[in-house]
PDB file of N, CA, C and O in Angstrom, chain B, residues numbered from 101:
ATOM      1  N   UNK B 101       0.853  -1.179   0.000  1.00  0.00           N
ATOM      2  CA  UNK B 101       0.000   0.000   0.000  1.00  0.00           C
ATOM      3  C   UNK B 101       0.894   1.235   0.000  1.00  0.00           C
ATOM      4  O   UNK B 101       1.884   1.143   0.725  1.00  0.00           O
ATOM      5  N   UNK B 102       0.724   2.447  -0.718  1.00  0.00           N
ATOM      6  CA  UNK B 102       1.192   3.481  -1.068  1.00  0.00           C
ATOM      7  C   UNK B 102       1.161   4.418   0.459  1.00  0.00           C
ATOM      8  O   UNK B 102       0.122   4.526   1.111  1.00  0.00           O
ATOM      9  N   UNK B 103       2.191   4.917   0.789  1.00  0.00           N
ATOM     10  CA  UNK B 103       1.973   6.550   2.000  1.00  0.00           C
ATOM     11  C   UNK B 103       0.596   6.718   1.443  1.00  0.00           C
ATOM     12  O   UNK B 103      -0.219   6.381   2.302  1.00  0.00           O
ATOM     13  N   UNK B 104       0.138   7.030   0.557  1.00  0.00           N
ATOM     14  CA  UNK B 104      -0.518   7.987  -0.026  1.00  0.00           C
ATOM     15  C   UNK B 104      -2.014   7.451   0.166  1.00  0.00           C
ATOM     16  O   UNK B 104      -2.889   8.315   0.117  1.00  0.00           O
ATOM     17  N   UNK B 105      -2.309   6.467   0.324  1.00  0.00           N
ATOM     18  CA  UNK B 105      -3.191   5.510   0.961  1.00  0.00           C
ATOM     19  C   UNK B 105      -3.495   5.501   2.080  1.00  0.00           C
ATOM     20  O   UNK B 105      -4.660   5.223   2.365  1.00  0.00           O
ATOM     21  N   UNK B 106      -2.562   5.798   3.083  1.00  0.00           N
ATOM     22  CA  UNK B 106      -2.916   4.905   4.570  1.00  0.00           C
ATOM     23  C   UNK B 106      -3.490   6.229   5.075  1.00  0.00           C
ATOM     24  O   UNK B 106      -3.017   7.306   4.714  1.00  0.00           O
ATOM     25  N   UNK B 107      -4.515   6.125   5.915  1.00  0.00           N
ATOM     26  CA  UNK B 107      -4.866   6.633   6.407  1.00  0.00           C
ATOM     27  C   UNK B 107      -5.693   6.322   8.145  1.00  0.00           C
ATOM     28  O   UNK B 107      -6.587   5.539   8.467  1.00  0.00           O
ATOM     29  N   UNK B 108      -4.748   7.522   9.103  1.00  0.00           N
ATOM     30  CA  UNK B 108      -5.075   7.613  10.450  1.00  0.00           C
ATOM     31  C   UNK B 108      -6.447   7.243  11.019  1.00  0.00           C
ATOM     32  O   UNK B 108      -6.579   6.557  12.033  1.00  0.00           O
ATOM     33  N   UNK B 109      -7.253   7.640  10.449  1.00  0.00           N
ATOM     34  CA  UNK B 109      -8.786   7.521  11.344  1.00  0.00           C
ATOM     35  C   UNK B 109      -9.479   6.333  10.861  1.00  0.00           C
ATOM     36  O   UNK B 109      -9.157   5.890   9.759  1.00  0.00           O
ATOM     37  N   UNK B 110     -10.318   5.805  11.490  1.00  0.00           N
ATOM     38  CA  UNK B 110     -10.998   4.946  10.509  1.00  0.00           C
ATOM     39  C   UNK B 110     -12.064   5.330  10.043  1.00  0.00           C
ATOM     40  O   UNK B 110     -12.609   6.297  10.575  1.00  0.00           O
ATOM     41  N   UNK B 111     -12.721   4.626   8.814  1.00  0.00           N
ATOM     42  CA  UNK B 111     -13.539   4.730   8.125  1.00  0.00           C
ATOM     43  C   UNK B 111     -14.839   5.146   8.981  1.00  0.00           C
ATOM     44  O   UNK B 111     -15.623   5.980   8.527  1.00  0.00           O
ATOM     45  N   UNK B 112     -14.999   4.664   9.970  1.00  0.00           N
ATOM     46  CA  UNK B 112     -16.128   4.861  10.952  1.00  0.00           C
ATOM     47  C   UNK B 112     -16.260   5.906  11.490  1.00  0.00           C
ATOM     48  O   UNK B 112     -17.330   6.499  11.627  1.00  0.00           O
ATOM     49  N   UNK B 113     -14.695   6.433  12.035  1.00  0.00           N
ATOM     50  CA  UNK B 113     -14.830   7.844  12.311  1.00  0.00           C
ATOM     51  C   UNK B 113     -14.775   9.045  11.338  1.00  0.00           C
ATOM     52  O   UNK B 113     -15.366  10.116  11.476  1.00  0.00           O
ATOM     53  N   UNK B 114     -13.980   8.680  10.354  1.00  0.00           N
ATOM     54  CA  UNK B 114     -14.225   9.967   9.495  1.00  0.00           C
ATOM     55  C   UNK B 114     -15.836   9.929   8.577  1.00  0.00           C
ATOM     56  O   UNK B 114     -16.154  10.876   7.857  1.00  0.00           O
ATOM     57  N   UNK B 115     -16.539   8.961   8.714  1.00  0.00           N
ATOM     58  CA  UNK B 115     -18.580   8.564   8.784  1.00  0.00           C
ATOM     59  C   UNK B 115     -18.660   9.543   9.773  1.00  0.00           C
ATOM     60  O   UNK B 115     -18.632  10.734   9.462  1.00  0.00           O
ATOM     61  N   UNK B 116     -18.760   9.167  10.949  1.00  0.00           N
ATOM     62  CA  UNK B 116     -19.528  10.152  11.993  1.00  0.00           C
ATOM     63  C   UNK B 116     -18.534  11.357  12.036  1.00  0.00           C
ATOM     64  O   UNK B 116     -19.060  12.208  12.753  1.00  0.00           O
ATOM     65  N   UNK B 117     -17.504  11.733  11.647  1.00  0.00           N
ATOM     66  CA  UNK B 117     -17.009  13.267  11.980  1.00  0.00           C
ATOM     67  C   UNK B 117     -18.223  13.880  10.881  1.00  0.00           C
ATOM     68  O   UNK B 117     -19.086  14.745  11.031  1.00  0.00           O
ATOM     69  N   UNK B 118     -17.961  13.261  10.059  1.00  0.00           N
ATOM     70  CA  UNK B 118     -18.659  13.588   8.425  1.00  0.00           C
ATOM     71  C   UNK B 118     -20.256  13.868   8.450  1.00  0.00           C
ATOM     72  O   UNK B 118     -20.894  14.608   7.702  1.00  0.00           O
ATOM     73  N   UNK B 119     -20.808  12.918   9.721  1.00  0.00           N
ATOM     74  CA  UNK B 119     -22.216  13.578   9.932  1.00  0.00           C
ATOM     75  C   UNK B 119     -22.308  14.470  10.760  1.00  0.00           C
ATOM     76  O   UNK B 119     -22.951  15.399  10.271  1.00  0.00           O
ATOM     77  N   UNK B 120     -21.997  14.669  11.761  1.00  0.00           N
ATOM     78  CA  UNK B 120     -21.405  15.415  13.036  1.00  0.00           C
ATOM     79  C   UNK B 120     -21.341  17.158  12.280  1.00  0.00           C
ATOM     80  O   UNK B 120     -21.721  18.235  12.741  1.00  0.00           O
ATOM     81  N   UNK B 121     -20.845  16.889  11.279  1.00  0.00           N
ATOM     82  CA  UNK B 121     -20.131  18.142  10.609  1.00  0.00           C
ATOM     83  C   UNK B 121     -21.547  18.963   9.555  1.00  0.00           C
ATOM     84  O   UNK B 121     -21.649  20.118   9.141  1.00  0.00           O
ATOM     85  N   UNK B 122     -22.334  17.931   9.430  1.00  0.00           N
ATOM     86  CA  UNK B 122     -23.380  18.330   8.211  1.00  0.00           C
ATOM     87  C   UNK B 122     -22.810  17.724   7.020  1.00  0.00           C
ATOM     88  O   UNK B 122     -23.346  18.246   6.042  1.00  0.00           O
ATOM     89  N   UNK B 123     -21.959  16.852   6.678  1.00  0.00           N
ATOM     90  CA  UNK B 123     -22.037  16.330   5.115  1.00  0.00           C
ATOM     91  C   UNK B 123     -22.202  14.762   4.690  1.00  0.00           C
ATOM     92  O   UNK B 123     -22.173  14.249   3.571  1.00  0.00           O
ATOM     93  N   UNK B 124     -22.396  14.150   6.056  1.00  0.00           N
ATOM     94  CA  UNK B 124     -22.533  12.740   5.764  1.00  0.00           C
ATOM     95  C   UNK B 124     -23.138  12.462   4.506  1.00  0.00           C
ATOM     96  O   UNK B 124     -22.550  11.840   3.622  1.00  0.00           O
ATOM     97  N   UNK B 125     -24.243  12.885   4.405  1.00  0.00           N
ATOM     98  CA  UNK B 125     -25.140  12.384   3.301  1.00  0.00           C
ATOM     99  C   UNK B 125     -24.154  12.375   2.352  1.00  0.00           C
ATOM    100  O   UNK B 125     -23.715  11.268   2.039  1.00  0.00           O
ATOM    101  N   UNK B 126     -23.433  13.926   1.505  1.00  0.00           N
ATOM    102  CA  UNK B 126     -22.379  13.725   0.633  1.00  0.00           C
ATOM    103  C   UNK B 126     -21.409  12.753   0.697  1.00  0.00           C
ATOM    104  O   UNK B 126     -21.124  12.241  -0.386  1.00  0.00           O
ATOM    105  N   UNK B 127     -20.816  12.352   1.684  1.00  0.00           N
ATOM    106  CA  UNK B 127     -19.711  10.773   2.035  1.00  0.00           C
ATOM    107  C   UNK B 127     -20.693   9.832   1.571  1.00  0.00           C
ATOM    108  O   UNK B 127     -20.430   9.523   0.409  1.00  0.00           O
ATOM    109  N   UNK B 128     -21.333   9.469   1.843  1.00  0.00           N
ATOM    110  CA  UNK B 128     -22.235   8.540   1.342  1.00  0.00           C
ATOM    111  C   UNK B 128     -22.408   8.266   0.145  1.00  0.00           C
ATOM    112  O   UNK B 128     -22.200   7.098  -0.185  1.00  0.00           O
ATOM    113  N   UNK B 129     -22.830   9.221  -0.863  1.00  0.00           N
ATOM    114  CA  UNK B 129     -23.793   9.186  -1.959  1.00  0.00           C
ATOM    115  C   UNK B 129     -22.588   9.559  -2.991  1.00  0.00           C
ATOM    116  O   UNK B 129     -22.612   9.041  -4.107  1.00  0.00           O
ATOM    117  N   UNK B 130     -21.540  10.443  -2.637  1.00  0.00           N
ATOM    118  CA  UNK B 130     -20.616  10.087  -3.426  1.00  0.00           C
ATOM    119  C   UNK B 130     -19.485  10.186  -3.187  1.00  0.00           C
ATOM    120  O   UNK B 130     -18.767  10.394  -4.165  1.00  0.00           O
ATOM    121  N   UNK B 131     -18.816  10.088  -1.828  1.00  0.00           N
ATOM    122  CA  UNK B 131     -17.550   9.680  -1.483  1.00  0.00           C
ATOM    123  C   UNK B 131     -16.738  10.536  -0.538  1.00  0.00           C
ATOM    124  O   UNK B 131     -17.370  11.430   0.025  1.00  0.00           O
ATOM    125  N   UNK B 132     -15.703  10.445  -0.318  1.00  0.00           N
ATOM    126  CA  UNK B 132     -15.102  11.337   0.244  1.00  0.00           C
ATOM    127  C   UNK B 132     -14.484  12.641  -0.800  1.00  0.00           C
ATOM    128  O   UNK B 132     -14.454  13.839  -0.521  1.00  0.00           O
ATOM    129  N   UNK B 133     -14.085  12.066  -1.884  1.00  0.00           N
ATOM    130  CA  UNK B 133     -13.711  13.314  -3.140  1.00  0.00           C
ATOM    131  C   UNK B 133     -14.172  14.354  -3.654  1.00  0.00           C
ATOM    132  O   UNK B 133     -13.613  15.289  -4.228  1.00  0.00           O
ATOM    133  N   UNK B 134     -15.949  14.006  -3.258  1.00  0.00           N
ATOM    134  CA  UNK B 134     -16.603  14.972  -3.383  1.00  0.00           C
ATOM    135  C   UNK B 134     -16.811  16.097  -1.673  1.00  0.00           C
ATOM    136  O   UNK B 134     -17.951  16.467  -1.392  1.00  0.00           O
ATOM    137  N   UNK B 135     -15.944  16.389  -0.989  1.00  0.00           N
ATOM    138  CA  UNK B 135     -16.116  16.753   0.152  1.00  0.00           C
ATOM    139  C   UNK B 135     -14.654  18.141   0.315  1.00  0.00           C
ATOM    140  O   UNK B 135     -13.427  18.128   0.417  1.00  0.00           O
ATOM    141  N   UNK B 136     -15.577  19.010   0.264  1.00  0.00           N
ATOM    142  CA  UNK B 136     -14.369  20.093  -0.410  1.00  0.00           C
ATOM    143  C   UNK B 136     -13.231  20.125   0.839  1.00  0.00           C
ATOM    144  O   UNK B 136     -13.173  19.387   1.823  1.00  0.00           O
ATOM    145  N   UNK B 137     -12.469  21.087   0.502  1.00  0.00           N
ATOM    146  CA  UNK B 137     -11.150  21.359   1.350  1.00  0.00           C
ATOM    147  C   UNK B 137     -11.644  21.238   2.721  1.00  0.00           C
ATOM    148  O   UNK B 137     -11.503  20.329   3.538  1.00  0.00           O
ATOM    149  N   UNK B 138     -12.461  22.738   2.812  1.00  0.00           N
ATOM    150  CA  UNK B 138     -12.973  23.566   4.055  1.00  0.00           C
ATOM    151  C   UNK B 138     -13.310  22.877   5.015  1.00  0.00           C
ATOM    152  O   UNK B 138     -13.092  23.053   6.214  1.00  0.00           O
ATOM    153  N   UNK B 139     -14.112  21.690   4.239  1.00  0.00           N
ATOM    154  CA  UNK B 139     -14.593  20.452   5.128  1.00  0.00           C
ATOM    155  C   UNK B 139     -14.098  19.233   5.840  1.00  0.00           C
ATOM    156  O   UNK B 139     -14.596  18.631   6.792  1.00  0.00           O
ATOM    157  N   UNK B 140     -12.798  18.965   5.035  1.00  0.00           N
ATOM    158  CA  UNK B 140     -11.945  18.312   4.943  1.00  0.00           C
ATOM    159  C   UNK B 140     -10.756  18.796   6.193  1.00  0.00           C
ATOM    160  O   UNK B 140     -10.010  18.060   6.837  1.00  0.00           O
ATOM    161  N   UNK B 141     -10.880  20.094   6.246  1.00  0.00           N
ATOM    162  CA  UNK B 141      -9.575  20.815   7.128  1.00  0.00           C
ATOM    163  C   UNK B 141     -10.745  20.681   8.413  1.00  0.00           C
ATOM    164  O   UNK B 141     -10.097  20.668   9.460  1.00  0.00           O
ATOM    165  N   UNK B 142     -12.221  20.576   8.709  1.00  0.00           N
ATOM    166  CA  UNK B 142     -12.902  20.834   9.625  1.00  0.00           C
ATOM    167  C   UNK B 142     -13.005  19.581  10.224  1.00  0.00           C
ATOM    168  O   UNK B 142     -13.033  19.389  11.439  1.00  0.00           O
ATOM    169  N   UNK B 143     -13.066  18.657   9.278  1.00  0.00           N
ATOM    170  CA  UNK B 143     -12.848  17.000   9.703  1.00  0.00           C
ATOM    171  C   UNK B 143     -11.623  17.059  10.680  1.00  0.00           C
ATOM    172  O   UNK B 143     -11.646  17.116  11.909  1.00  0.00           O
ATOM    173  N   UNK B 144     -10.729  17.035   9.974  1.00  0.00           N
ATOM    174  CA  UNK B 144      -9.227  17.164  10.708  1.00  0.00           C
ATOM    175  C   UNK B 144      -9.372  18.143  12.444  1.00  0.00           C
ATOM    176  O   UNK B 144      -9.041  17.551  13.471  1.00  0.00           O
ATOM    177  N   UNK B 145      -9.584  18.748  12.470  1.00  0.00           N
ATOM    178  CA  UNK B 145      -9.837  19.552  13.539  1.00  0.00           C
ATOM    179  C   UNK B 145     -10.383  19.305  14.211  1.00  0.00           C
ATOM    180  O   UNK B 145     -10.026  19.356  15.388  1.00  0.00           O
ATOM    181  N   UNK B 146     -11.901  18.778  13.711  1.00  0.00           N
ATOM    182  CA  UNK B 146     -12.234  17.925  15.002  1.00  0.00           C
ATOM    183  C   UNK B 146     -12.113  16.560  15.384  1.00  0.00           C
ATOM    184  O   UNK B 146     -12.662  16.115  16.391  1.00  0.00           O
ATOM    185  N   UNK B 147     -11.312  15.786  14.504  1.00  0.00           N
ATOM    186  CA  UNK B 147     -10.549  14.671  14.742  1.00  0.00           C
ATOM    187  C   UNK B 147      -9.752  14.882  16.053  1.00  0.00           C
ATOM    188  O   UNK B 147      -9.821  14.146  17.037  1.00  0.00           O
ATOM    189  N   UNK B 148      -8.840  16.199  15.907  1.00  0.00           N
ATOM    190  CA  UNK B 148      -7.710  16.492  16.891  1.00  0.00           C
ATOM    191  C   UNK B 148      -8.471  17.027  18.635  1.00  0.00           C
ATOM    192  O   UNK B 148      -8.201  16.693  19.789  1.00  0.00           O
ATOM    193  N   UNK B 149      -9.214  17.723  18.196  1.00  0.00           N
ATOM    194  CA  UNK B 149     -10.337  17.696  19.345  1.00  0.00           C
ATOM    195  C   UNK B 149     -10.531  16.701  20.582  1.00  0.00           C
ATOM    196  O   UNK B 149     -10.183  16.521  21.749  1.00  0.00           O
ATOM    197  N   UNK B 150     -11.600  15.983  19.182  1.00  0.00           N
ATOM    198  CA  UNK B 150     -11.595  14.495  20.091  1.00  0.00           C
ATOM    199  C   UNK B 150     -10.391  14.271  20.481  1.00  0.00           C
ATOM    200  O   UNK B 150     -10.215  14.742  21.605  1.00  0.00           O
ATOM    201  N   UNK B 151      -9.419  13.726  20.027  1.00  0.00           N
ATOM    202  CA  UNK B 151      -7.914  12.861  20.627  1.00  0.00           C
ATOM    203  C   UNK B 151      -7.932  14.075  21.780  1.00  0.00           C
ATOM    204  O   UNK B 151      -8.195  13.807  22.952  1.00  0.00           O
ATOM    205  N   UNK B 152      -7.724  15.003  21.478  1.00  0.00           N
ATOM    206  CA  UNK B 152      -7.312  15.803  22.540  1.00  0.00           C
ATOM    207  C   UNK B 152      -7.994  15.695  24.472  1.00  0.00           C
ATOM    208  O   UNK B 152      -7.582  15.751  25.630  1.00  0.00           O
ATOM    209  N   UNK B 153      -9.278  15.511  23.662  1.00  0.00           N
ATOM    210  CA  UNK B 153      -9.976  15.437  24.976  1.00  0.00           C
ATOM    211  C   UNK B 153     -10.129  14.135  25.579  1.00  0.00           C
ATOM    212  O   UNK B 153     -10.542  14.156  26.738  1.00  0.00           O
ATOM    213  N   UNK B 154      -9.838  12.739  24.945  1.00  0.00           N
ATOM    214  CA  UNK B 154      -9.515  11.341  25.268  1.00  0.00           C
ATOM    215  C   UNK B 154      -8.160  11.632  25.941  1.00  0.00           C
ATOM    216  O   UNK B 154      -8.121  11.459  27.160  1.00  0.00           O
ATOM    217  N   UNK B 155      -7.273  11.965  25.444  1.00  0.00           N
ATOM    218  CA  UNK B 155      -5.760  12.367  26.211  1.00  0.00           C
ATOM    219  C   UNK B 155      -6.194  12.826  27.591  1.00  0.00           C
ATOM    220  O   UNK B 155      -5.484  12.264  28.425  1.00  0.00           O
ATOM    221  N   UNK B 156      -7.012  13.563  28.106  1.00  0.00           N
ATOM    222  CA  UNK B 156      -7.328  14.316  28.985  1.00  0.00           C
ATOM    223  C   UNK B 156      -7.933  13.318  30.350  1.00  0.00           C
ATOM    224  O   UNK B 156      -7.592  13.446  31.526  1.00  0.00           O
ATOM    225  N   UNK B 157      -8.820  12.414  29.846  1.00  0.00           N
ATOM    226  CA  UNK B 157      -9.325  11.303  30.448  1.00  0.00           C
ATOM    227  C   UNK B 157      -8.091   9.894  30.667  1.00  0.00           C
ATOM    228  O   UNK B 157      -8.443   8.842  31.201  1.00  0.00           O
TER     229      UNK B 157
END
């Protein structure tokens, strides 16, 4: 598998960041590619969030 492939979160969580956020339906119906930057950098952020606040516990 390529760097360019692997990816940190799982599929499950970047699903629920993705509904969480308002775009699930778009992940769904047509993927993650269709899920612009803005959204993409907002995923990430609150990815780090969460970890952040599990660290805490």
């Amino acid at each position: 598998m390529s760097k360019s492939n692997r990816s940190t979160m799982s599929e499950g969580l970047k699903q629920q960041i993705a509904q969480e956020l308002g775009f699930g339906d778009t992940v769904r119906q047509e993927g993650f590619g269709a899920v612009s930057s803005r959204n993409c950098g907002n995923m990430v952020k609150m990815a780090i969030q969460m970890a952040e606040r599990n660290m805490l516990h």
